[in-house]
Coordinates of C-alpha atoms and ligand atoms in Angstrom, one line a residue:
X1 CA 9.4 -9.7 -44.8
X2 CA 11.0 -6.3 -44.3
X3 CA 13.0 -6.4 -41.1
X4 CA 12.9 -3.4 -38.7
X5 CA 16.1 -1.6 -38.0
X6 CA 16.0 -1.4 -34.2
X7 CA 18.8 -2.6 -32.0
X8 CA 18.5 -6.1 -30.7
X9 CA 19.3 -6.0 -27.0
X10 CA 18.5 -9.0 -24.8
X11 CA 16.1 -8.4 -21.9
X12 CA 18.3 -9.5 -19.0
X13 CA 17.7 -9.3 -15.3
X14 CA 21.2 -7.8 -14.8
X15 CA 20.0 -4.8 -16.8
X16 CA 17.4 -4.0 -14.1
X17 CA 19.9 -3.7 -11.3
X18 CA 22.4 -1.8 -13.5
X19 CA 19.7 0.7 -14.3
X20 CA 18.6 1.1 -10.7
X21 CA 22.2 1.4 -9.5
X22 CA 22.8 4.2 -12.0
X23 CA 19.6 6.1 -12.0
X24 CA 18.1 5.3 -8.6
X25 CA 21.3 4.8 -6.8
X26 CA 20.1 6.4 -3.6
X27 CA 16.7 4.8 -3.4
X28 CA 16.6 2.7 -0.3
X29 CA 16.1 -1.0 0.4
X30 CA 15.1 -1.3 4.1
X31 CA 15.1 -4.7 5.7
X32 CA 14.1 -6.2 9.1
X33 CA 16.8 -8.8 9.6
X34 CA 16.8 -12.2 11.2
X35 CA 19.6 -11.0 13.5
X36 CA 17.2 -8.3 14.8
X37 CA 18.1 -4.8 13.8
X38 CA 16.8 -2.9 10.8
X39 CA 19.2 -2.6 7.8
X40 CA 19.3 0.1 5.2
X41 CA 21.1 0.1 1.9
X42 CA 20.6 1.4 -1.6
X43 CA 20.1 0.0 -5.1
X44 CA 23.8 1.0 -5.7
X45 CA 24.8 -1.1 -2.7
X46 CA 22.7 -4.1 -3.9
X47 CA 24.3 -3.7 -7.4
X48 CA 27.8 -3.8 -6.0
X49 CA 27.2 -6.7 -3.7
X50 CA 25.3 -8.6 -6.4
X51 CA 28.6 -8.4 -8.4
X52 CA 30.4 -9.9 -5.4
X53 CA 27.9 -12.7 -5.3
X54 CA 28.6 -13.4 -9.0
X55 CA 32.3 -13.4 -8.4
X56 CA 32.0 -15.6 -5.3
X57 CA 29.8 -18.1 -7.1
X58 CA 32.3 -18.2 -10.1
X59 CA 35.0 -18.9 -7.6
X60 CA 33.0 -21.8 -6.2
X61 CA 32.8 -23.2 -9.7
X62 CA 29.1 -22.3 -10.4
X63 CA 28.4 -22.5 -14.2
X64 CA 25.7 -21.1 -16.4
X65 CA 22.4 -23.0 -15.8
X66 CA 23.4 -24.3 -12.3
X67 CA 20.6 -24.1 -9.8
X68 CA 21.4 -22.1 -6.6
X69 CA 18.7 -22.5 -3.9
X70 CA 17.6 -20.0 -1.3
X71 CA 15.6 -20.6 1.9
X72 CA 15.2 -17.1 3.0
X73 CA 12.8 -14.3 4.1
X74 CA 12.5 -11.0 2.4
X75 CA 15.7 -9.0 2.9
X76 CA 18.6 -7.3 1.2
X77 CA 20.8 -10.4 1.0
X78 CA 18.1 -12.3 -0.7
X79 CA 17.8 -9.4 -3.2
X80 CA 21.5 -9.6 -3.8
X81 CA 21.2 -13.3 -4.7
X82 CA 18.2 -12.5 -7.0
X83 CA 20.6 -10.3 -9.1
X84 CA 23.9 -12.0 -8.5
X85 CA 22.8 -15.6 -9.3
X86 CA 20.5 -14.8 -12.3
X87 CA 22.7 -12.0 -13.5
X88 CA 25.7 -14.4 -13.9
X89 CA 23.5 -16.9 -15.9
X90 CA 22.9 -19.3 -13.1
X91 CA 19.3 -20.1 -11.9
X92 CA 17.9 -18.8 -8.6
X93 CA 15.7 -21.5 -7.0
X94 CA 13.7 -19.9 -4.3
X95 CA 12.3 -22.6 -1.9
X96 CA 9.2 -22.1 0.3
X97 CA 10.4 -22.9 3.8
X98 CA 6.8 -23.5 5.0
X99 CA 6.6 -26.7 2.9
X100 CA 7.0 -30.0 4.8
X101 CA 10.7 -30.9 5.2
X102 CA 10.2 -34.0 2.9
X103 CA 8.9 -31.7 0.2
X104 CA 11.9 -29.3 0.6
X105 CA 14.2 -32.4 0.3
X106 CA 12.3 -33.6 -2.8
X107 CA 12.5 -30.1 -4.5
X108 CA 16.3 -29.8 -3.8
X109 CA 16.9 -33.2 -5.3
X110 CA 14.6 -32.6 -8.3
X111 CA 16.1 -29.3 -9.1
X112 CA 19.6 -30.7 -8.5
X113 CA 20.6 -27.6 -6.5
X114 CA 24.4 -27.1 -6.3
X115 CA 24.4 -24.6 -3.4
X116 CA 21.8 -23.7 -0.8
X117 CA 21.8 -20.2 0.7
X118 CA 19.7 -19.9 3.9
X119 CA 18.7 -17.5 6.7
X120 CA 19.4 -18.1 10.4
X121 CA 15.8 -19.1 11.0
X122 CA 16.3 -22.2 8.9
X123 CA 19.3 -23.8 10.7
X124 CA 17.3 -26.7 12.1
X125 CA 15.7 -27.4 8.7
X126 CA 19.1 -27.3 6.9
X127 CA 20.7 -29.6 9.5
X128 CA 18.2 -32.2 8.5
X129 CA 18.5 -31.4 4.8
X130 CA 22.3 -31.6 4.8
X131 CA 22.1 -35.3 5.7
X132 CA 19.8 -36.1 2.8
X133 CA 20.6 -33.7 0.0
X134 CA 23.9 -35.3 -1.0
X135 CA 24.0 -33.5 -4.4
X136 CA 24.4 -30.1 -2.7
X137 CA 28.1 -29.0 -2.7
X138 CA 27.8 -26.5 0.2
X139 CA 25.3 -24.6 2.4
X140 CA 25.8 -20.9 2.8
X141 CA 24.4 -19.2 5.9
X142 CA 23.2 -15.7 5.1
X143 CA 24.8 -13.8 8.0
X144 CA 28.2 -12.6 9.2
X145 CA 30.8 -14.4 11.2
X146 CA 29.6 -12.9 14.5
X147 CA 26.2 -14.5 14.1
X148 CA 27.3 -18.0 13.0
X149 CA 25.6 -20.4 15.5
X150 CA 26.9 -23.7 16.7
X151 CA 25.3 -26.2 14.2
X152 CA 25.7 -29.5 12.6
X153 CA 26.1 -28.6 8.9
X154 CA 29.2 -30.0 7.3
X155 CA 31.3 -27.5 5.3
X156 CA 29.1 -24.6 6.2
X157 CA 30.0 -21.3 4.5
X158 CA 29.4 -17.8 5.8
X159 CA 27.8 -15.4 3.3
X160 CA 29.6 -12.2 4.5
X161 CA 32.9 -14.0 4.4
X162 CA 32.3 -15.1 0.8
X163 CA 31.3 -11.6 -0.2
X164 CA 34.2 -9.9 1.6
X165 CA 36.7 -12.2 -0.2
X166 CA 35.1 -11.4 -3.7
X167 CA 35.7 -8.4 -5.9
X168 CA 32.9 -6.0 -6.8
X169 CA 34.5 -5.6 -10.3
X170 CA 32.3 -7.7 -12.6
X171 CA 31.0 -7.2 -16.1
X172 CA 27.5 -8.8 -16.3
X173 CA 27.6 -11.4 -19.2
X174 CA 25.3 -10.8 -22.2
X175 CA 23.4 -13.9 -23.4
X176 CA 20.2 -15.1 -24.9
X177 CA 17.2 -13.5 -23.1
X178 CA 15.4 -16.9 -23.2
X179 CA 18.0 -18.3 -20.8
X180 CA 16.5 -19.6 -17.5
X181 CA 16.7 -17.2 -14.7
X182 CA 14.8 -18.6 -11.7
X183 CA 12.8 -21.5 -10.6
X184 CA 9.8 -21.7 -8.2
X185 CA 7.9 -24.9 -7.3
X186 CA 4.2 -24.7 -6.9
X187 CA 3.0 -26.0 -3.6
X188 CA 0.3 -28.2 -5.0
X189 CA -2.0 -29.7 -2.4
X190 CA -1.8 -33.1 -4.1
X191 CA 1.2 -34.9 -5.7
X192 CA 4.8 -33.6 -5.8
X193 CA 5.5 -29.9 -6.2
X194 CA 6.1 -28.9 -9.8
X195 CA 8.8 -26.5 -11.0
X196 CA 8.0 -23.3 -13.0
X197 CA 11.2 -22.2 -14.8
X198 CA 11.2 -18.5 -15.6
X199 CA 13.4 -16.8 -18.2
X200 CA 15.2 -13.5 -18.2
X201 CA 12.9 -12.3 -21.0
X202 CA 9.7 -13.4 -19.2
X203 CA 10.8 -11.8 -15.9
X204 CA 11.6 -8.4 -17.6
X205 CA 8.5 -8.3 -19.6
X206 CA 6.4 -9.2 -16.6
X207 CA 8.1 -6.5 -14.6
X208 CA 7.2 -3.9 -17.3
X209 CA 3.6 -5.0 -17.2
X210 CA 3.6 -4.9 -13.3
X211 CA 5.0 -1.4 -13.3
X212 CA 2.4 0.0 -15.8
X213 CA -0.2 2.4 -14.4
X214 CA -3.0 -0.1 -15.0
X215 CA -0.8 -2.9 -13.8
X216 CA 0.2 -2.4 -10.3
X217 CA 1.3 1.2 -10.9
X218 CA 4.8 1.1 -9.5
X219 CA 7.1 4.2 -9.8
X220 CA 10.0 5.9 -8.0
X221 CA 7.6 7.9 -5.8
X222 CA 6.3 4.7 -4.1
X223 CA 7.5 2.9 -1.0
X224 CA 6.6 -0.7 -1.3
X225 CA 6.1 -3.1 1.6
X226 CA 6.8 -6.6 0.3
X227 CA 4.7 -8.7 2.6
X228 CA 4.5 -11.3 -0.1
X229 CA 7.5 -13.5 0.3
X230 CA 10.4 -13.7 -2.1
X231 CA 10.1 -17.5 -1.9
X232 CA 6.7 -17.3 -3.5
X233 CA 6.7 -16.4 -7.2
X234 CA 9.6 -14.0 -6.8
X235 CA 7.5 -11.8 -4.4
X236 CA 5.1 -11.2 -7.4
X237 CA 8.1 -9.9 -9.4
X238 CA 8.5 -6.8 -7.0
X239 CA 12.3 -7.1 -6.6
X240 CA 12.5 -6.7 -10.4
X241 CA 9.8 -4.1 -10.7
X242 CA 11.3 -2.2 -7.8
X243 CA 14.7 -1.9 -9.6
X244 CA 13.1 -1.2 -13.0
X245 CA 11.1 1.8 -11.5
X246 CA 13.4 2.8 -8.6
X247 CA 10.7 2.3 -6.0
X248 CA 11.8 2.3 -2.4
X249 CA 11.5 -1.3 -1.0
X250 CA 10.7 -2.3 2.6
X251 CA 11.3 -6.0 3.5
X252 CA 9.7 -7.4 6.6
X253 CA 12.1 -10.4 7.2
X254 CA 10.5 -13.1 9.3
X255 CA 8.1 -10.8 11.2
X256 CA 4.7 -11.0 9.5
X257 CA 2.5 -10.6 12.6
X258 CA 0.0 -7.7 12.7
X259 CA 2.0 -5.6 15.1
X260 CA 5.3 -5.9 13.2
X261 CA 3.7 -5.2 9.8
X262 CA 1.8 -2.1 11.3
X263 CA 5.0 -0.8 12.8
X264 CA 6.8 -1.0 9.4
X265 CA 3.9 0.6 7.6
X266 CA 4.1 3.5 10.0
X267 CA 7.8 3.9 10.6
X268 CA 8.8 3.6 6.9
X269 CA 5.8 5.6 5.5
X270 CA 4.8 2.8 3.2
X271 CA 2.5 3.9 0.3
X272 CA 1.8 0.6 -1.3
X273 CA 1.8 -2.8 0.4
X274 CA 1.4 -6.2 -1.2
X275 CA 0.3 -9.5 0.3
X276 CA -2.2 -12.3 0.7
X277 CA -5.4 -12.0 2.7
X278 CA -4.2 -14.1 5.6
X279 CA -1.5 -11.6 6.6
X280 CA -3.9 -8.7 6.1
X281 CA -6.4 -10.5 8.4
X282 CA -3.7 -10.5 11.1
X283 CA -3.0 -6.8 10.5
X284 CA -6.7 -5.8 10.7
X285 CA -7.2 -7.9 13.9
X286 CA -4.2 -6.1 15.5
X287 CA -5.6 -2.7 14.5
X288 CA -9.0 -3.6 15.9
X289 CA -7.6 -5.1 19.1
X290 CA -5.2 -2.2 19.8
X291 CA -7.6 0.6 18.9
X292 CA -5.1 2.1 16.4
X293 CA -5.9 5.0 14.0
X294 CA -4.3 3.9 10.7
X295 CA -5.8 6.7 8.7
X296 CA -4.0 9.3 10.8
X297 CA -0.8 7.4 11.5
X298 CA 0.0 5.9 8.1
X299 CA 0.7 7.1 4.5
X300 CA -0.7 3.9 2.9
X301 CA -2.6 4.7 -0.3
X302 CA -3.0 1.3 -1.9
X303 CA -2.9 -2.4 -0.8
X304 CA -2.5 -5.1 -3.4
X305 CA -4.3 -8.3 -2.4
X306 CA -3.9 -11.5 -4.3
X307 CA -3.2 -15.2 -3.8
X308 CA -6.8 -15.8 -2.5
X309 CA -9.9 -13.7 -3.0
X310 CA -10.0 -10.3 -1.3
X311 CA -13.2 -10.3 0.8
X312 CA -15.4 -7.3 0.4
X313 CA -15.3 -6.6 4.1
X314 CA -11.5 -6.4 3.9
X315 CA -11.5 -4.0 1.0
X316 CA -14.1 -1.9 2.9
X317 CA -12.0 -1.9 6.1
X318 CA -8.8 -0.7 4.2
X319 CA -10.9 2.0 2.5
X320 CA -12.7 3.3 5.6
X321 CA -10.1 2.8 8.3
X322 CA -6.8 3.2 6.4
X323 CA -7.9 5.5 3.6
X324 CA -6.3 2.9 1.2
X325 CA -7.6 1.5 -2.0
X326 CA -7.5 -2.2 -2.4
X327 CA -6.1 -3.3 -5.7
X328 CA -7.4 -6.8 -6.1
X329 CA -5.1 -9.0 -8.4
X330 CA -5.1 -12.5 -9.6
X331 CA -2.4 -14.8 -10.9
X332 CA -0.4 -17.9 -10.2
X333 CA 3.1 -19.3 -10.0
X334 CA 2.7 -20.5 -13.6
X335 CA 2.0 -16.9 -14.6
X336 CA 5.0 -15.1 -13.0
X337 CA 2.3 -14.4 -11.4
X338 CA 0.3 -11.3 -12.4
X339 CA -2.6 -12.0 -14.8
X340 CA -5.4 -9.6 -13.9
X341 CA -5.6 -6.4 -11.9
X342 CA -8.7 -4.7 -10.6
X343 CA -8.2 -1.1 -11.5
X344 CA -11.2 1.2 -12.2
X345 CA -12.5 2.6 -15.5
X346 CA -13.8 6.1 -16.1
X347 CA -17.4 4.8 -15.9
X348 CA -16.8 3.9 -12.2
X349 CA -16.0 7.5 -11.2
X350 CA -19.4 8.5 -9.9
X351 CA -19.9 5.2 -8.1
X352 CA -20.8 5.1 -4.4
X353 CA -18.5 3.1 -2.1
X354 CA -21.0 0.3 -2.0
X355 CA -21.1 0.1 -5.9
X356 CA -17.3 0.4 -6.2
X357 CA -16.7 -2.4 -3.6
X358 CA -18.8 -4.7 -5.9
X359 CA -16.4 -4.0 -8.7
X360 CA -13.4 -4.5 -6.4
X361 CA -14.6 -7.9 -5.4
X362 CA -13.7 -9.1 -8.9
X363 CA -10.2 -10.1 -9.7
X364 CA -9.9 -7.5 -12.5
X365 CA -9.0 -7.1 -16.1
X366 CA -6.2 -8.8 -18.0
X367 CA -3.0 -6.8 -18.2
X368 CA -1.5 -6.4 -21.6
X369 CA 0.4 -9.5 -22.5
X370 CA -2.2 -11.9 -20.9
X371 CA -4.9 -13.4 -23.1
X372 CA -7.8 -15.1 -21.3
X373 CA -10.8 -17.2 -22.1
X374 CA -13.4 -19.1 -20.2
X375 CA -14.5 -22.4 -21.7
X376 CA -17.0 -25.2 -21.0
X377 CA -16.0 -28.8 -20.3
X378 CA -15.6 -29.4 -24.0
X379 CA -13.3 -26.4 -24.5
X380 CA -16.0 -24.2 -26.2
X381 CA -15.7 -20.5 -25.4
X382 CA -18.4 -19.1 -23.0
X383 CA -19.9 -15.6 -23.2
X384 CA -18.4 -12.6 -21.3
X385 CA -21.7 -11.9 -19.5
X386 CA -20.4 -11.8 -15.9
X387 CA -22.7 -14.8 -15.1
X388 CA -21.5 -17.8 -17.0
X389 CA -18.7 -19.6 -15.1
X390 CA -16.2 -21.8 -16.9
X391 CA -12.7 -23.0 -16.9
X392 CA -10.2 -20.1 -17.1
X393 CA -7.4 -20.5 -19.7
X394 CA -4.5 -18.1 -20.3
X395 CA -1.8 -17.5 -22.9
X396 CA 1.1 -15.0 -22.9
X397 CA 4.9 -14.5 -22.8
X398 CA 5.3 -14.8 -19.0
X399 CA 3.0 -17.9 -18.7
X400 CA 4.5 -21.4 -18.5
X401 CA 4.5 -23.8 -21.4
X402 CA 5.5 -26.8 -19.2
X403 CA 6.9 -27.8 -15.8
X404 CA 10.5 -28.3 -15.2
X405 CA 11.7 -31.9 -15.8
X406 CA 8.2 -33.4 -16.0
X407 CA 8.1 -36.0 -18.7
X408 CA 5.2 -36.6 -21.0
X409 CA 3.2 -33.4 -20.2
X410 CA 0.9 -31.7 -22.6
X411 CA -0.2 -28.6 -20.7
X412 CA -1.5 -26.4 -23.4
X413 CA -4.6 -26.6 -25.6
X414 CA -4.5 -26.6 -29.4
X415 CA -4.3 -22.8 -29.4
X416 CA -1.5 -22.7 -26.8
X417 CA -3.7 -21.8 -23.8
X418 CA -2.8 -23.0 -20.3
X419 CA -5.6 -24.3 -18.0
X420 CA -5.3 -22.4 -14.7
X421 CA -7.5 -24.9 -12.8
X422 CA -9.6 -21.9 -11.8
X423 CA -13.3 -21.4 -12.6
X424 CA -14.3 -17.9 -13.4
X425 CA -16.7 -15.5 -15.1
X426 CA -15.7 -12.5 -17.3
X427 CA -18.1 -9.5 -17.6
X428 CA -18.8 -7.3 -20.6
X429 CA -16.1 -4.8 -19.4
X430 CA -13.5 -7.6 -19.2
X431 CA -13.5 -7.9 -15.4
X432 CA -12.8 -11.5 -14.4
X433 CA -14.1 -13.0 -11.2
X434 CA -12.8 -16.3 -9.8
X435 CA -15.7 -18.4 -8.4
X436 CA -13.6 -21.4 -7.4
X437 CA -10.8 -23.8 -8.0
X438 CA -12.2 -26.4 -10.4
X439 CA -11.8 -29.1 -7.7
X440 CA -13.5 -27.0 -5.0
X441 CA -16.7 -26.2 -6.9
X442 CA -19.8 -27.6 -5.1
X443 CA -21.8 -29.6 -7.6
X444 CA -25.3 -29.5 -6.3
X445 CA -27.9 -31.3 -8.5
X446 CA -25.9 -30.6 -11.6
X447 CA -25.5 -26.8 -10.8
X448 CA -22.4 -25.2 -9.6
X449 CA -22.2 -23.3 -6.3
X450 CA -19.2 -21.0 -5.8
X451 CA -17.4 -21.7 -2.5
X452 CA -15.6 -18.4 -2.7
X453 CA -18.8 -16.3 -3.0
X454 CA -20.2 -18.0 0.1
X455 CA -17.0 -17.5 2.1
X456 CA -16.9 -13.8 1.2
X457 CA -20.6 -13.4 2.2
X458 CA -20.0 -15.2 5.5
X459 CA -16.8 -13.2 6.4
X460 CA -18.8 -10.0 6.2
X461 CA -20.5 -11.0 9.5
X462 CA -18.8 -9.0 12.2
X463 CA -18.4 -12.0 14.5
X464 CA -16.6 -14.1 11.8
X465 CA -12.8 -14.1 11.7
X466 CA -12.4 -16.6 8.9
X467 CA -14.7 -18.8 6.8
X468 CA -14.4 -21.8 4.5
X469 CA -16.9 -23.7 2.4
X470 CA -16.5 -27.2 1.2
X471 CA -18.7 -29.7 -0.5
X472 CA -20.4 -32.3 1.8
X473 CA -21.9 -35.5 0.4
X474 CA -25.7 -35.4 0.0
X475 CA -28.0 -38.3 -0.9
X476 CA -30.4 -36.2 -3.1
X477 CA -28.2 -33.3 -4.4
X478 CA -24.8 -35.3 -4.6
X479 CA -23.1 -32.3 -2.9
X480 CA -24.2 -29.5 -0.7
X481 CA -22.2 -26.6 0.9
X482 CA -20.9 -26.9 4.5
X483 CA -19.8 -23.6 6.0
X484 CA -16.9 -23.8 8.5
X485 CA -16.4 -20.8 10.7
X486 CA -13.7 -19.4 13.0
X487 CA -15.4 -16.9 15.3
X488 CA -13.6 -13.8 16.4
X489 CA -12.4 -14.0 20.1
X490 CA -15.3 -13.6 22.6
X491 CA -18.0 -13.9 19.9
X492 CA -21.0 -16.2 20.3
X493 CA -22.3 -16.6 16.8
X494 CA -24.7 -19.6 16.3
X495 CA -25.5 -21.7 13.3
X496 CA -28.9 -20.2 12.8
X497 CA -27.7 -16.6 13.2
X498 CA -25.1 -17.3 10.5
X499 CA -27.6 -18.8 8.1
X500 CA -30.0 -16.0 8.7
X501 CA -27.3 -13.5 7.9
X502 CA -26.7 -15.1 4.5
X503 CA -30.4 -14.9 3.5
X504 CA -30.8 -12.4 0.7
X505 CA -27.0 -12.2 0.1
X506 CA -26.7 -15.2 -2.0
X507 CA -29.2 -17.3 -4.0
X508 CA -31.5 -19.2 -1.8
X509 CA -30.4 -22.6 -3.0
X510 CA -26.8 -21.7 -2.3
X511 CA -27.4 -21.2 1.5
X512 CA -25.2 -23.8 3.2
X513 CA -27.0 -26.8 4.7
X514 CA -25.0 -26.5 7.9
X515 CA -22.4 -24.5 9.8
X516 CA -19.5 -26.0 11.8
X517 CA -17.4 -24.0 14.2
X518 CA -13.6 -24.6 14.6
X519 CA -10.8 -22.8 16.4
X520 CA -8.6 -22.5 13.3
X521 CA -8.6 -23.4 9.6
X522 CA -5.8 -25.2 7.9
X523 CA -3.7 -23.2 5.4
X524 CA -1.2 -24.2 2.7
X525 CA 2.4 -23.1 2.6
X526 CA 1.3 -20.1 0.6
X527 CA -1.4 -19.0 3.0
X528 CA -4.4 -20.3 1.1
X529 CA -7.3 -22.3 2.7
X530 CA -6.2 -25.9 2.6
X531 CA -9.5 -27.3 1.2
X532 CA -8.1 -30.8 0.7
X533 CA -7.3 -31.1 4.4
X534 CA -10.6 -29.6 5.4
X535 CA -12.4 -32.2 3.3
X536 CA -10.4 -34.9 5.1
X537 CA -11.2 -33.4 8.5
X538 CA -14.9 -33.4 7.6
X539 CA -15.0 -36.7 5.7
X540 CA -17.3 -38.4 8.1
X541 CA -19.5 -35.4 8.6
X542 CA -23.2 -36.0 7.9
X543 CA -25.3 -33.0 6.9
X544 CA -28.7 -32.7 8.5
X545 CA -31.1 -34.3 6.1
X546 CA -28.2 -35.4 3.9
Ligands
LIG601 P1 -0.1 -19.9 -6.5 O1 0.5 -20.5 -7.7 O2 0.3 -20.6 -5.2 O3 0.2 -18.4 -6.5 O4 -1.7 -20.1 -6.5 C1 -2.4 -19.6 -7.7 C2 -3.9 -19.8 -7.4 O5 -4.3 -19.0 -6.3 C3 -4.7 -19.4 -8.5 O6 -4.8 -20.4 -9.5 C4 -6.1 -19.1 -7.8 O7 -6.8 -20.3 -7.5 C5 -5.6 -18.6 -6.5 N1 -5.7 -17.1 -6.5 C6 -4.7 -16.2 -6.8 N2 -5.1 -15.0 -6.7 C7 -6.5 -15.0 -6.4 C8 -7.5 -14.1 -6.2 N3 -7.3 -12.8 -6.2 N4 -8.7 -14.5 -5.9 C9 -9.0 -15.9 -5.8 N5 -8.1 -16.8 -6.0 C10 -6.8 -16.4 -6.3

């Protein structure tokens, strides 16, 4: 084989911040802090302080491969840790603080975290954790001395003191690009959380794909609002993509309510915002309740929605009230996370809004680097006809090959594909549409009913705030759909009105057998509907005629 003659430079996370600090030195990182005020700094500042982090960690005896945990919101200090920890060759372990304390404790032990960095909001959680997590050498509170609270955490260190004592002279080490860079546990609804261990190479490649025009289209002209948390799949890789492209970043800290998010969108002239549907729901409710005029007040051009399906009604609302295009995207922790993005093709140019929204309901086309297939129960490939639903499998350089420290796993099929656990169709243009999680599909008389399709149809009703569909046991059909609704405040929607509304919108035999009304729906730590808990809540529920 004739070898090419190109330079062999490792793809390292430190190269991203080096690039940003040099070529986008004045681009801003704006953070709402836990202490209260807004904070502004630049990529150059983050670059310098990340070097202090690396020096400080070296001084604390941190070695290559050591796991350094964070329990923190989106903010500049978290970003400094992203670069300081991974850049020096240690592993940044971002923990989701919304998990149950026992799960956090399990994760810290399983990962064998050496140091835990945390925000002021999590003092009570860390006080408990400090008793149990005996392997942790020290806890570091991400604030300055003036804000250190009275608390019961032995040997507590102060972040700003550590940085002040460290030099910002540091040469980022060069090492194999396959070295582990960060670790994120999936918040599985059953069993213990499982660790996905990213590498420098996978993170940099994913970042390139995310920046690409038909990826998430990120460049120096954009101002990004990272509503998606940095403790969930590295905020969809945006802290890396931001540095790669020089995009201005806005970090909301702990304030994710509709009013706070709207205020940031307005004050910081955000052009592209990224988050899961539950936070957008809060934003849309705030806009409706307060009679705001987002189209006139905001500069928002695009909203990336992923993590759960983006309902048509939500995309329509962003389009008509905000003048913003919804970019529907799909992925998972195991995929770094981006797999598909719903951008449009030239053939869609003359489409009416109605027709275009039908395209935008799909999760989109695979970005370069992600291979996809849908297969039947026996692993045989299914046609890309937009109708035949099957198990969705993926392969690519930023997709996991196994979970961290899980013995005896064989995650991939014979061709190296990973089973996502999702059920999907792919159409002739390559647009993939998730119809369900495999375990949430409603199996009615041997046929599958998509709970997501029903939920999206139900949420289009103006009186519905949120909708969930689960399988309820049925004597004749084994399972039938039960629709569970949260009404908008002051609305009086009845069961029959709801079912009537669905007529003609979904196949007749998909119409749920019953509707239950609740005040709120349970969600997982990453904002998805908690179907397992819903099924438990409705375990004794009897369908009419079931
Ligand atoms: P997580 O690893 O927590 O990010 O969850 C990944 C899972 O979220 C996927 O396997 C899907 O089931 C679901 N998911 C992510 N994005 C979407 C989307 N756009 N539409 C429907 N489900 C999604």
